[in-house]
PDB file of C-alpha atoms in Angstrom:
ATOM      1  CA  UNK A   1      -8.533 -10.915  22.466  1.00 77.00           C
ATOM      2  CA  UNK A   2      -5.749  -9.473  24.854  1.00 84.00           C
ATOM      3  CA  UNK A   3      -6.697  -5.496  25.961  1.00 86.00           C
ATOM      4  CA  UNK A   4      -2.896  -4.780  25.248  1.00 87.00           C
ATOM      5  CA  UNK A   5      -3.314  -6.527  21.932  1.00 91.00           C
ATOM      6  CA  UNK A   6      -6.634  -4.934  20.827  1.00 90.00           C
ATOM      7  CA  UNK A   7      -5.444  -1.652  21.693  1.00 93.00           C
ATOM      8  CA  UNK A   8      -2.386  -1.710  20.235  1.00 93.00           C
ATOM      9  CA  UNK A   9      -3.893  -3.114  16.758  1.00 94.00           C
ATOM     10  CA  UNK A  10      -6.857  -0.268  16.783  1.00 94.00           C
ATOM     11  CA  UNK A  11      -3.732   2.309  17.293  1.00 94.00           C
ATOM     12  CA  UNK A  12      -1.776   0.860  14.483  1.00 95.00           C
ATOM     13  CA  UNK A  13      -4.433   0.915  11.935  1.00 94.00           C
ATOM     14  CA  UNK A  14      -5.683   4.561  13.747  1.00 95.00           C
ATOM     15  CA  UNK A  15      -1.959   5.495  12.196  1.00 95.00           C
ATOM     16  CA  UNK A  16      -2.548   3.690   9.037  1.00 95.00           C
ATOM     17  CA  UNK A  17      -5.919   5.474   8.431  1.00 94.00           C
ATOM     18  CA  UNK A  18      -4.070   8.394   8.809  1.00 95.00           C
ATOM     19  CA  UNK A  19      -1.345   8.224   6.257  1.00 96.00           C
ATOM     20  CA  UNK A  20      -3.903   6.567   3.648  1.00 94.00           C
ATOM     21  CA  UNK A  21      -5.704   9.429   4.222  1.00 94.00           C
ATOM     22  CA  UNK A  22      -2.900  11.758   3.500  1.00 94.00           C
ATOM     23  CA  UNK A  23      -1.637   9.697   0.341  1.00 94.00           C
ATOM     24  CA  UNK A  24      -5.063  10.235  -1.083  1.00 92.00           C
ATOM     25  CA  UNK A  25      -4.964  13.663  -0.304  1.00 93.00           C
ATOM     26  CA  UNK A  26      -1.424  13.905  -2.639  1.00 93.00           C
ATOM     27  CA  UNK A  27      -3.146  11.899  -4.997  1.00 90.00           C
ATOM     28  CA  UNK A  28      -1.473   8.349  -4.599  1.00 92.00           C
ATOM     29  CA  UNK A  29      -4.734   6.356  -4.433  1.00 91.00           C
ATOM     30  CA  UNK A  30      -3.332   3.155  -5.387  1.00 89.00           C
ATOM     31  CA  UNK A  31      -1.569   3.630  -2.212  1.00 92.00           C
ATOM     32  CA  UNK A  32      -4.035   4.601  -0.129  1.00 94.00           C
ATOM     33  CA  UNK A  33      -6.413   2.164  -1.425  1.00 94.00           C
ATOM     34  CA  UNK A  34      -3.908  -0.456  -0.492  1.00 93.00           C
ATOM     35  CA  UNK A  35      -3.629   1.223   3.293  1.00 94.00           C
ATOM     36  CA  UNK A  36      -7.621   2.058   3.724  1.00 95.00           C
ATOM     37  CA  UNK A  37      -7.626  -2.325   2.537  1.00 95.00           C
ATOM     38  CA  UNK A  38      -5.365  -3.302   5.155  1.00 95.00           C
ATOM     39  CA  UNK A  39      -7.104  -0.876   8.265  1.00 95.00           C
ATOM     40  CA  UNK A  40     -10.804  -2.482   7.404  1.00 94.00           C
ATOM     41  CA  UNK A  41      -9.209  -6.080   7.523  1.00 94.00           C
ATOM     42  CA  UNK A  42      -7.688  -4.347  11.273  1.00 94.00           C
ATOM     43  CA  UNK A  43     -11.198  -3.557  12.320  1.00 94.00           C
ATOM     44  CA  UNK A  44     -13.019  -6.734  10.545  1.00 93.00           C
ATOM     45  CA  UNK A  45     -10.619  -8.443  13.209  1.00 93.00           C
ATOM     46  CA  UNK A  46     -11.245  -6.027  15.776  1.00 93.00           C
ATOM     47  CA  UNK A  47     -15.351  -5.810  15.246  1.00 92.00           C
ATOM     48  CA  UNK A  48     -14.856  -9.723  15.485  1.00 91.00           C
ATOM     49  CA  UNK A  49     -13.197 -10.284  18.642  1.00 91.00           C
ATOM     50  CA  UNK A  50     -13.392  -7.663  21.098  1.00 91.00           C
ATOM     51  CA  UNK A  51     -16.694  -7.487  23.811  1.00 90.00           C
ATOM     52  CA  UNK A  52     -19.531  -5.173  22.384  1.00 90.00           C
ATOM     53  CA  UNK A  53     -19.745  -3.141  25.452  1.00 89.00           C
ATOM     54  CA  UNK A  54     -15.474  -2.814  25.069  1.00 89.00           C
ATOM     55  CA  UNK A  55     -14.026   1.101  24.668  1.00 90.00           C
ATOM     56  CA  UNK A  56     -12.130  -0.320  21.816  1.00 92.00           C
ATOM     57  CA  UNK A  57     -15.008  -2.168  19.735  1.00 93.00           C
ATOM     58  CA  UNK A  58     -16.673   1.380  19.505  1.00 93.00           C
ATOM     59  CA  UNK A  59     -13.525   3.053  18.420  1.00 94.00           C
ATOM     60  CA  UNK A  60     -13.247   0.504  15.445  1.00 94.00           C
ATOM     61  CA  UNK A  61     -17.044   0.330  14.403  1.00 93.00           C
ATOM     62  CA  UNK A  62     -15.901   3.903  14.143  1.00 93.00           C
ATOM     63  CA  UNK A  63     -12.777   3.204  11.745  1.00 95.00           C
ATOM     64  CA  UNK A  64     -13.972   1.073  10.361  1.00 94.00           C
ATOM     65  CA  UNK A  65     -16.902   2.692   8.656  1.00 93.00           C
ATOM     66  CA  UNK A  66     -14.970   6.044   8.258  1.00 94.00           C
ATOM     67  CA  UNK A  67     -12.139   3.436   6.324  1.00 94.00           C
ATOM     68  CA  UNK A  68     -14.678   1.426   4.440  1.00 94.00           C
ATOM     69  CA  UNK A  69     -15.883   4.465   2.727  1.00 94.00           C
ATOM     70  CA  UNK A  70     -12.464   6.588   2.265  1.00 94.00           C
ATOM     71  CA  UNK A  71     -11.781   3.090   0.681  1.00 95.00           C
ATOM     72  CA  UNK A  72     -14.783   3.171  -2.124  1.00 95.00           C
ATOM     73  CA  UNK A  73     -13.513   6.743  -2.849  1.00 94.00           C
ATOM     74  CA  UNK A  74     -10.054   5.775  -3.247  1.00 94.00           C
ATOM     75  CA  UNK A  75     -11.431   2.692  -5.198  1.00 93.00           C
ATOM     76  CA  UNK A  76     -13.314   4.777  -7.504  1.00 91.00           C
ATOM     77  CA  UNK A  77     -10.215   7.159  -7.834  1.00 90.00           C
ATOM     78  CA  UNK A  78      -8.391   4.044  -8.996  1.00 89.00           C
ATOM     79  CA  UNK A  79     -10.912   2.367 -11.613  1.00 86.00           C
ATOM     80  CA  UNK A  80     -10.622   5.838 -13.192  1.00 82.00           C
ATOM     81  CA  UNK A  81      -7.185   5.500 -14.374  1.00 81.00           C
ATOM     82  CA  UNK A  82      -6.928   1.498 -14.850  1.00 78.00           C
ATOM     83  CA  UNK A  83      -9.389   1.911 -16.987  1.00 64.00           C
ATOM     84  CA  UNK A  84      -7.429   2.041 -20.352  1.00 58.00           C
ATOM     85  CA  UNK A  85      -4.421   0.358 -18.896  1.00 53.00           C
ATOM     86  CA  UNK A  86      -1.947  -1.593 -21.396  1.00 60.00           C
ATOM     87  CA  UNK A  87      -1.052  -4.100 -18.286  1.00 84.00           C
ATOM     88  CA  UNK A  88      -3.712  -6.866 -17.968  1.00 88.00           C
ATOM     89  CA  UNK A  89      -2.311  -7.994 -15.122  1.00 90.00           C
ATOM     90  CA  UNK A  90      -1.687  -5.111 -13.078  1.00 89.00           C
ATOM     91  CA  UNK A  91      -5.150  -3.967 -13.791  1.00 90.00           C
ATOM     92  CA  UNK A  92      -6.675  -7.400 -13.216  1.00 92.00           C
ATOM     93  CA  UNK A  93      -4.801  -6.940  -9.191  1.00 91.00           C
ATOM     94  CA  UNK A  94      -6.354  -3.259  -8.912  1.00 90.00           C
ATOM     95  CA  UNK A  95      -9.856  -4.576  -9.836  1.00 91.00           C
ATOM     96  CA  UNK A  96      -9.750  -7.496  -7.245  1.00 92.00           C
ATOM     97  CA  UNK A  97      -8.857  -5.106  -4.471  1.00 92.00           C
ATOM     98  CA  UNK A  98     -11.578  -2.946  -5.988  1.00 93.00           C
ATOM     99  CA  UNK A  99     -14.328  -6.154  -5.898  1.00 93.00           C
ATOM    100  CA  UNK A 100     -12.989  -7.118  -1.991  1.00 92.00           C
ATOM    101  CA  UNK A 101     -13.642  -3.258  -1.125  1.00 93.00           C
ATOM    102  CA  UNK A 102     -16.958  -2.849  -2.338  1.00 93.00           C
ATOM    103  CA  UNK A 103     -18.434  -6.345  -1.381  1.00 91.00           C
ATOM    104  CA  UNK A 104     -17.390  -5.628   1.937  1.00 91.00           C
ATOM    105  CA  UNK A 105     -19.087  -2.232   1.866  1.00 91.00           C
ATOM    106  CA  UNK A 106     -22.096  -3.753   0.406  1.00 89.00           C
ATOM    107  CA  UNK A 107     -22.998  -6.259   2.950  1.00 86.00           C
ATOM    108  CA  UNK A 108     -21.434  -3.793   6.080  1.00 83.00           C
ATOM    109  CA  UNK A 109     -22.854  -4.715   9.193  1.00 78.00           C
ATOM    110  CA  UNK A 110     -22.020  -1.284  10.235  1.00 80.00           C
ATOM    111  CA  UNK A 111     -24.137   1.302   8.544  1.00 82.00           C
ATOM    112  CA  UNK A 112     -22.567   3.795   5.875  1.00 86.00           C
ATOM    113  CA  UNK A 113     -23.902   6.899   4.390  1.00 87.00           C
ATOM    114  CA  UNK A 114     -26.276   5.752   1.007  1.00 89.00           C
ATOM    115  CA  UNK A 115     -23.618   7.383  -1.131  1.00 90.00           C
ATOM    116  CA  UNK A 116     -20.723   5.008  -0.329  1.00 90.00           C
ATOM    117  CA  UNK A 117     -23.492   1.979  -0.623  1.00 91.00           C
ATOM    118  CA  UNK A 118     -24.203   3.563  -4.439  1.00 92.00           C
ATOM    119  CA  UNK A 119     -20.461   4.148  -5.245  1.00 93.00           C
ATOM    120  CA  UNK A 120     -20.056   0.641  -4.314  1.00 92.00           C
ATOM    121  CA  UNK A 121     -22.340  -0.930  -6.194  1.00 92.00           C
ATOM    122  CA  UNK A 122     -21.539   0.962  -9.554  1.00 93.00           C
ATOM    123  CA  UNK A 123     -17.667  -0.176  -8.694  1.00 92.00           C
ATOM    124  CA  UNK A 124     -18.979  -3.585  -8.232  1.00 93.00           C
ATOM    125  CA  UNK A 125     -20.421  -4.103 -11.643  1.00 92.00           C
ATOM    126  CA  UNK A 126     -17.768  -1.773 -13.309  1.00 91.00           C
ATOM    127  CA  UNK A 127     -14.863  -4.097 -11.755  1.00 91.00           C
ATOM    128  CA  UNK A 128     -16.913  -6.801 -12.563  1.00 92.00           C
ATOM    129  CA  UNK A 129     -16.961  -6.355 -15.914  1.00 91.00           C
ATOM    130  CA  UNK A 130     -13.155  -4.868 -16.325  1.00 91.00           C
ATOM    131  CA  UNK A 131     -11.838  -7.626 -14.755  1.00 92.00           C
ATOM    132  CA  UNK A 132     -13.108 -10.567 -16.448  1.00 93.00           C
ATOM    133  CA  UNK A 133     -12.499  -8.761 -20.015  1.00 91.00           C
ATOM    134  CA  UNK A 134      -8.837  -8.712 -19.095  1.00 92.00           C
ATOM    135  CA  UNK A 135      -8.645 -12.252 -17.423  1.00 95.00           C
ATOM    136  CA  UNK A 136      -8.222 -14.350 -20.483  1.00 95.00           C
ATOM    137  CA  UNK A 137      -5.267 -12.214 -21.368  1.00 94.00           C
ATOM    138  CA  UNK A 138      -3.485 -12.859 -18.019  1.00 95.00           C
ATOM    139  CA  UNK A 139      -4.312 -16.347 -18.784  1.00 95.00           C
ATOM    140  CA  UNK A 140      -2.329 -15.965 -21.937  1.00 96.00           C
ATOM    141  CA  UNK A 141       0.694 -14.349 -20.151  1.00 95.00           C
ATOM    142  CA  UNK A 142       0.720 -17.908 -18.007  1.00 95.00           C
ATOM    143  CA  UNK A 143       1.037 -19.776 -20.872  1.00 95.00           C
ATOM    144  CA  UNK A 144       3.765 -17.580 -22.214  1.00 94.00           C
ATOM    145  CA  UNK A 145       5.420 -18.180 -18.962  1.00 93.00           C
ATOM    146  CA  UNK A 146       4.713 -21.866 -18.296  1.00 90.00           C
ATOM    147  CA  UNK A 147       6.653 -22.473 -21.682  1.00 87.00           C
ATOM    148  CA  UNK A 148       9.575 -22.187 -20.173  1.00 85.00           C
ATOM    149  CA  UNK A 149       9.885 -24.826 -17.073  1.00 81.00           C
ATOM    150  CA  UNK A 150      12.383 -21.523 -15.493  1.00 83.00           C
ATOM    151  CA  UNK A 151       9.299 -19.278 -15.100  1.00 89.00           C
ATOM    152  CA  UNK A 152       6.709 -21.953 -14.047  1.00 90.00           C
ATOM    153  CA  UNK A 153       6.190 -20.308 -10.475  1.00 92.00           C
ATOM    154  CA  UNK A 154       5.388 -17.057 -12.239  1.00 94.00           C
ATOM    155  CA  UNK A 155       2.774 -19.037 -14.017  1.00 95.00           C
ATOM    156  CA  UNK A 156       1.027 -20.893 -11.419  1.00 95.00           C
ATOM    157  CA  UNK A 157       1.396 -17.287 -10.076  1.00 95.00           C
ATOM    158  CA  UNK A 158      -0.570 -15.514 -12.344  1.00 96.00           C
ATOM    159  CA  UNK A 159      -3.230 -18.458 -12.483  1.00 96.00           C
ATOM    160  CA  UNK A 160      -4.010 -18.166  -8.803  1.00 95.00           C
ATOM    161  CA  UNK A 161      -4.842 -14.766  -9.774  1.00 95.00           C
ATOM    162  CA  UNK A 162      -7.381 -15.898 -12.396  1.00 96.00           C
ATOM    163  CA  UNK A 163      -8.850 -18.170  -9.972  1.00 95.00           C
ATOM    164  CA  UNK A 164      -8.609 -15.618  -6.824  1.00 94.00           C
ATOM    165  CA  UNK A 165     -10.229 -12.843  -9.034  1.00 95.00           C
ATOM    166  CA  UNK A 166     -12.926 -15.249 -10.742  1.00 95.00           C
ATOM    167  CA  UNK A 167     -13.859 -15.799  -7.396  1.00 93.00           C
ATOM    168  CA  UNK A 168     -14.605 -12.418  -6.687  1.00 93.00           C
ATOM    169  CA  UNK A 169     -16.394 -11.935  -9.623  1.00 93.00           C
ATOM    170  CA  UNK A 170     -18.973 -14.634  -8.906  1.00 91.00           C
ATOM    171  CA  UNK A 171     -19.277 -13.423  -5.614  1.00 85.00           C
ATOM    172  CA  UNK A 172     -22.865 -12.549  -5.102  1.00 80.00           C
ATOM    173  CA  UNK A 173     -23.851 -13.239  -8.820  1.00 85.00           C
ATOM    174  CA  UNK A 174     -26.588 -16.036  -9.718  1.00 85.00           C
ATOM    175  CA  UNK A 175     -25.061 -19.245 -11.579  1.00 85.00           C
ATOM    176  CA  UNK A 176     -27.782 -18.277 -14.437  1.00 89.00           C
ATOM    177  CA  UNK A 177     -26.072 -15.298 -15.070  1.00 91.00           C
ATOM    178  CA  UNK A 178     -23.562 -14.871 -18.136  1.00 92.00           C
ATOM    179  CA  UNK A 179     -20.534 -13.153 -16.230  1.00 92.00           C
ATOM    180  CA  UNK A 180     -20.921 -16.212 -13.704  1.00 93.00           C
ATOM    181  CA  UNK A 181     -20.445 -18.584 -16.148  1.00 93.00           C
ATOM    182  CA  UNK A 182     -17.539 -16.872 -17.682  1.00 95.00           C
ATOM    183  CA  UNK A 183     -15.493 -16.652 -14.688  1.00 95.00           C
ATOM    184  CA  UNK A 184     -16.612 -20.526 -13.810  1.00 95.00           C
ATOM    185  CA  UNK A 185     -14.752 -21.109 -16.879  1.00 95.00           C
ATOM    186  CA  UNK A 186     -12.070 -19.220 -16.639  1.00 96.00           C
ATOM    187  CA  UNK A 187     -11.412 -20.523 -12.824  1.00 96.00           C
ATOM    188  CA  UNK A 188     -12.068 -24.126 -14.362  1.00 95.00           C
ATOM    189  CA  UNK A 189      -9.178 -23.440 -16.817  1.00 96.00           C
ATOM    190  CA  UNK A 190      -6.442 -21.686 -14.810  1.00 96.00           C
ATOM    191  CA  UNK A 191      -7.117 -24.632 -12.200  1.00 95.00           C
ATOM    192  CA  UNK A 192      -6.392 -27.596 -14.834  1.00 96.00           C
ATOM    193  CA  UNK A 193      -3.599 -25.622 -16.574  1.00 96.00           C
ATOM    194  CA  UNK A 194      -1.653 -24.301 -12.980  1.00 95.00           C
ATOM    195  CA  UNK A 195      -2.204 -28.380 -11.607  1.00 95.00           C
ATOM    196  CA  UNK A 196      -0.419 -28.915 -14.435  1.00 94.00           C
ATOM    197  CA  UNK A 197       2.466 -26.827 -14.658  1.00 93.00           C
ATOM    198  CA  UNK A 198       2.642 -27.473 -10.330  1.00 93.00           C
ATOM    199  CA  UNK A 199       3.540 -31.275 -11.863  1.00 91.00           C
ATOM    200  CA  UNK A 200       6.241 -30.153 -14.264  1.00 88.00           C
ATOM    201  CA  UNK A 201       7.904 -27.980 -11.607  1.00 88.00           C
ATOM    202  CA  UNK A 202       7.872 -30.201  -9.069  1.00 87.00           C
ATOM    203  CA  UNK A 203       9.237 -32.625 -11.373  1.00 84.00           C
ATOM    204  CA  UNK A 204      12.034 -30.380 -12.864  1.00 82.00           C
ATOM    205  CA  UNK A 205      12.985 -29.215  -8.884  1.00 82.00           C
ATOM    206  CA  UNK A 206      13.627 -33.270  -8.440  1.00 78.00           C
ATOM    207  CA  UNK A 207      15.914 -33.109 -11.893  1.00 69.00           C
ATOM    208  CA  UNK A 208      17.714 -30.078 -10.444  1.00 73.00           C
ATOM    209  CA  UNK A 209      18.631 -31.825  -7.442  1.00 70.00           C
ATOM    210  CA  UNK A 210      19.667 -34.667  -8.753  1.00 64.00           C
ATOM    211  CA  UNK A 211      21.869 -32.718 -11.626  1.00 61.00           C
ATOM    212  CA  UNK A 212      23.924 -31.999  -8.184  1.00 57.00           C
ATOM    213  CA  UNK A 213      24.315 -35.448  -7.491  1.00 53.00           C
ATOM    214  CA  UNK A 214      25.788 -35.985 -11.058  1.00 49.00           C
ATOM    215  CA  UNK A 215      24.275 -37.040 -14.427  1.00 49.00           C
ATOM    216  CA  UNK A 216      20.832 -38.340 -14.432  1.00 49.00           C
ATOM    217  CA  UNK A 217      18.379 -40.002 -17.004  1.00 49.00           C
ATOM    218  CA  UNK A 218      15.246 -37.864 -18.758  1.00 45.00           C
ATOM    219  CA  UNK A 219      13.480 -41.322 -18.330  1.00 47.00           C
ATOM    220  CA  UNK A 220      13.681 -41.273 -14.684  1.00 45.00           C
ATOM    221  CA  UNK A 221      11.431 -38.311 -14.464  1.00 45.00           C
ATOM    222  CA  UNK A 222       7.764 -39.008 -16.288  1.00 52.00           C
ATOM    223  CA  UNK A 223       7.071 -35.275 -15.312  1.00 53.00           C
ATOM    224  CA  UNK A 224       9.379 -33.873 -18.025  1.00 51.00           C
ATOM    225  CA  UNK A 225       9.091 -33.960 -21.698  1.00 53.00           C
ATOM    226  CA  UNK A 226      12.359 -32.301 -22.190  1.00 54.00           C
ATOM    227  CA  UNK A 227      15.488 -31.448 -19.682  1.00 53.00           C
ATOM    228  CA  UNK A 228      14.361 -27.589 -17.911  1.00 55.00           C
ATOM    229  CA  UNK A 229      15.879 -24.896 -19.525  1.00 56.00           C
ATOM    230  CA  UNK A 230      16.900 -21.816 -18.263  1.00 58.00           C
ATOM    231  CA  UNK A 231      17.786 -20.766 -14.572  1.00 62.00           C
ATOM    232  CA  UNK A 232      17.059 -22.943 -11.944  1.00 67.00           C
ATOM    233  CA  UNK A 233      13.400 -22.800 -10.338  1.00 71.00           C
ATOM    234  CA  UNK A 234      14.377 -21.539  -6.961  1.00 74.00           C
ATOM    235  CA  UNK A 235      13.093 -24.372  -4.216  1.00 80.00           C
ATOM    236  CA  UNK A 236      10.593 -23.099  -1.585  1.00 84.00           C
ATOM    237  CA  UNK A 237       9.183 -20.269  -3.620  1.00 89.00           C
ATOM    238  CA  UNK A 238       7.876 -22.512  -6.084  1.00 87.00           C
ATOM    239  CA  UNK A 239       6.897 -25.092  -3.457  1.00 90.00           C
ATOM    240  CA  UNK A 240       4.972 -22.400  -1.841  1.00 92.00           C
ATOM    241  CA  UNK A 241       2.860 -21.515  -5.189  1.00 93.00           C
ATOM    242  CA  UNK A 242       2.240 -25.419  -5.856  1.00 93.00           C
ATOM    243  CA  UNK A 243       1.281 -26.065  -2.520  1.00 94.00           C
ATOM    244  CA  UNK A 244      -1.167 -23.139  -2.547  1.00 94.00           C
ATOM    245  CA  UNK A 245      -2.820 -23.912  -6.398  1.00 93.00           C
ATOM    246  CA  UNK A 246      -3.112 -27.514  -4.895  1.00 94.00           C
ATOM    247  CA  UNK A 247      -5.044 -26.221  -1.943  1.00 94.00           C
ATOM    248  CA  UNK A 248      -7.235 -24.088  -4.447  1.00 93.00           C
ATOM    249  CA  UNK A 249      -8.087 -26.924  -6.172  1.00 94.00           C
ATOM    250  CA  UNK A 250      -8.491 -29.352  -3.692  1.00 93.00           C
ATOM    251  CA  UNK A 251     -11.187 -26.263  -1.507  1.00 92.00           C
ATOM    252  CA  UNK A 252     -13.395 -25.349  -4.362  1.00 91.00           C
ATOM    253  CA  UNK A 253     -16.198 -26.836  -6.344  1.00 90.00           C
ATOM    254  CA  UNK A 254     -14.683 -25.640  -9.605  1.00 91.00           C
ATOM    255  CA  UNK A 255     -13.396 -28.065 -12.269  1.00 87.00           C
ATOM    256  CA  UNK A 256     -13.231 -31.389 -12.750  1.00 91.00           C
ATOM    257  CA  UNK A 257     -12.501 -34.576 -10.155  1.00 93.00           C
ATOM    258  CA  UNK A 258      -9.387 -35.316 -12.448  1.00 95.00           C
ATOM    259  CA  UNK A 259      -8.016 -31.744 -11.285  1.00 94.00           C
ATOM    260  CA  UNK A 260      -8.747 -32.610  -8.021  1.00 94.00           C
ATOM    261  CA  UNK A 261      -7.014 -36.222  -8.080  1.00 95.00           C
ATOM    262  CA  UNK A 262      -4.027 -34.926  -9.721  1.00 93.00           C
ATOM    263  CA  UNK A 263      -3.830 -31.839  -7.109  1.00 94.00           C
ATOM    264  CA  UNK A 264      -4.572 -34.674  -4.432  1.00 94.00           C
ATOM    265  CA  UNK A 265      -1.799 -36.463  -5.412  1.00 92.00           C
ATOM    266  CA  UNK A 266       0.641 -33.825  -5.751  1.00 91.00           C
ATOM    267  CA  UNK A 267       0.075 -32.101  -2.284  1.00 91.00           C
ATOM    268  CA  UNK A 268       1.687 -34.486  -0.440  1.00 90.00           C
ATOM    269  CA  UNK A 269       5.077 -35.025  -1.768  1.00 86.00           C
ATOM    270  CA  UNK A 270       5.018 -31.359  -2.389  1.00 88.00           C
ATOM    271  CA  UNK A 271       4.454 -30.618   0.877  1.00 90.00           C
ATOM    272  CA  UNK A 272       7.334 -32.749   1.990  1.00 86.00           C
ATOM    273  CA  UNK A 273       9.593 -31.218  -0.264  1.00 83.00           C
ATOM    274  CA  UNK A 274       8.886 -27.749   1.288  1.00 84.00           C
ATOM    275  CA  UNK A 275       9.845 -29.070   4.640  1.00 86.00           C
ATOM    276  CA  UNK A 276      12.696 -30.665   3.309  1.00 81.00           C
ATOM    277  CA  UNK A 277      13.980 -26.985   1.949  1.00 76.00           C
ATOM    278  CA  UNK A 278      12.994 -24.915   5.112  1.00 79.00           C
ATOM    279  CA  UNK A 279      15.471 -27.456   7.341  1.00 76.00           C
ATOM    280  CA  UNK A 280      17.807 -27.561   4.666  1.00 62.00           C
TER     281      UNK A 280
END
């Protein structure tokens, strides 16, 4: 890594540490959680490609463990009141920060005081648990959205999340174990339903562009059932959110080779259609 580069990054997330540090003092952990996230990720970098015997790789194996466990305390802070939240998916967001945060302290190369190891262990299985309780319920709130073709990219939205934080919940978990299978399931599901949807939006961006051209036939677009209603999906936005639920299912192991063929076979012109909107 360039010197100017390395130093400049360990200042910036020196800074950062600084103000997380003083939003968790006033109490805005959420915040800070976010901020103590973002300066381990800093260091992670840092720790990963700067010389051992470097000025700087000291200074961030310093960071980063005083970070990592400001981090777990902010975490914990935050569990605390997300507990009996009425949001599913804003809690479902906290507790995947909150499973990133304490996996990474529990397999730290650098070595952390035995309290932040325990505190991140109980969040662990706490967040565990939290989160996949309210995952089928943000899986509902995509399939309120995906009703209407206008609010498809919310949708495929909010399935990523039930695949990212599935994820996160397997992490580290045996494929014997109940919670594992649950969020295999779940992942399975938001996969095949978000392909899906990526299909019909795709295929109702092609009607919109054609409605500019002048009238057009239902027939010529297998993808729709019905003509879209409501506003008009805006282009790259949703491009970006099929192209990135393709990649998810074309990466993982999870779901069947049908999901994979049909994300397969959407990439492409997807892909080409988000090129197409960036020049144009």
């Amino acid at each position: 890594m360039d010197p100017y580069f390395a130093q400049s990054t360990l200042e910036d997330a020196t800074e950062a540490c600084r103000s997380a540090g003083g939003l968790a003092r006033q109490g805005h952990h959420g915040s800070s959680l976010l901020l103590f996230t973002r300066v381990v990720s800093d260091c992670e970098v840092l720790l990963s490609r700067v010389a051992p015997d470097d000025t700087v790789f000291a200074a961030a194996d310093e960071l980063y463990a005083h970070a990592l466990g400001a981090a777990i305390a902010a975490a914990s802070e935050v569990c605390a009141s997300v507990v009996a939240t009425s949001k599913p998916c804003e809690a479902v967001r906290v507790y995947s920060i909150v499973l990133e945060v304490a996996c990474k302290a529990q397999h730290s190369a650098v070595l952390l005081p035995s309290e932040v190891y325990e505190d991140a262990a109980r969040l662990h299985a706490q967040a565990r648990q939290k989160a996949l309780g309210a995952l089928p319920a943000v899986s509902a709130e995509a399939e309120r959205l995906a009703g209407s073709t206008s609010r498809s990219r919310e949708a495929i939205s909010l399935f990523a999340l039930v695949c990212d934080v599935s994820e996160r919940v397997r992490a580290g978990l045996l494929a014997c174990d109940t919670l594992h299978s649950e969020a295999e399931r779940l992942h399975a599901h938001a996969l095949e339903r978000s392909v899906a949807i990526a299909h019909k939006a795709v295929a109702a961006l092609a009607w919109q562009e054609a409605k500019l051209g002048g009238a057009c036939s239902l027939a010529a677009f297998p993808g729709l059932q019905r003509q879209p209603s409501g506003a008009p999906l805006p282009h790259a936005e949703t491009l970006v959110e099929v192209l990135g639920i393709c990649k998810r299912a074309l990466v993982t192991n999870v779901g069947t080779d049908d999901v994979r063929e049909s994300a397969r076979q959407l990439y492409r012109p997807a892909l080409d259609g988000y090129k197409s909107a960036l020049r144009g």
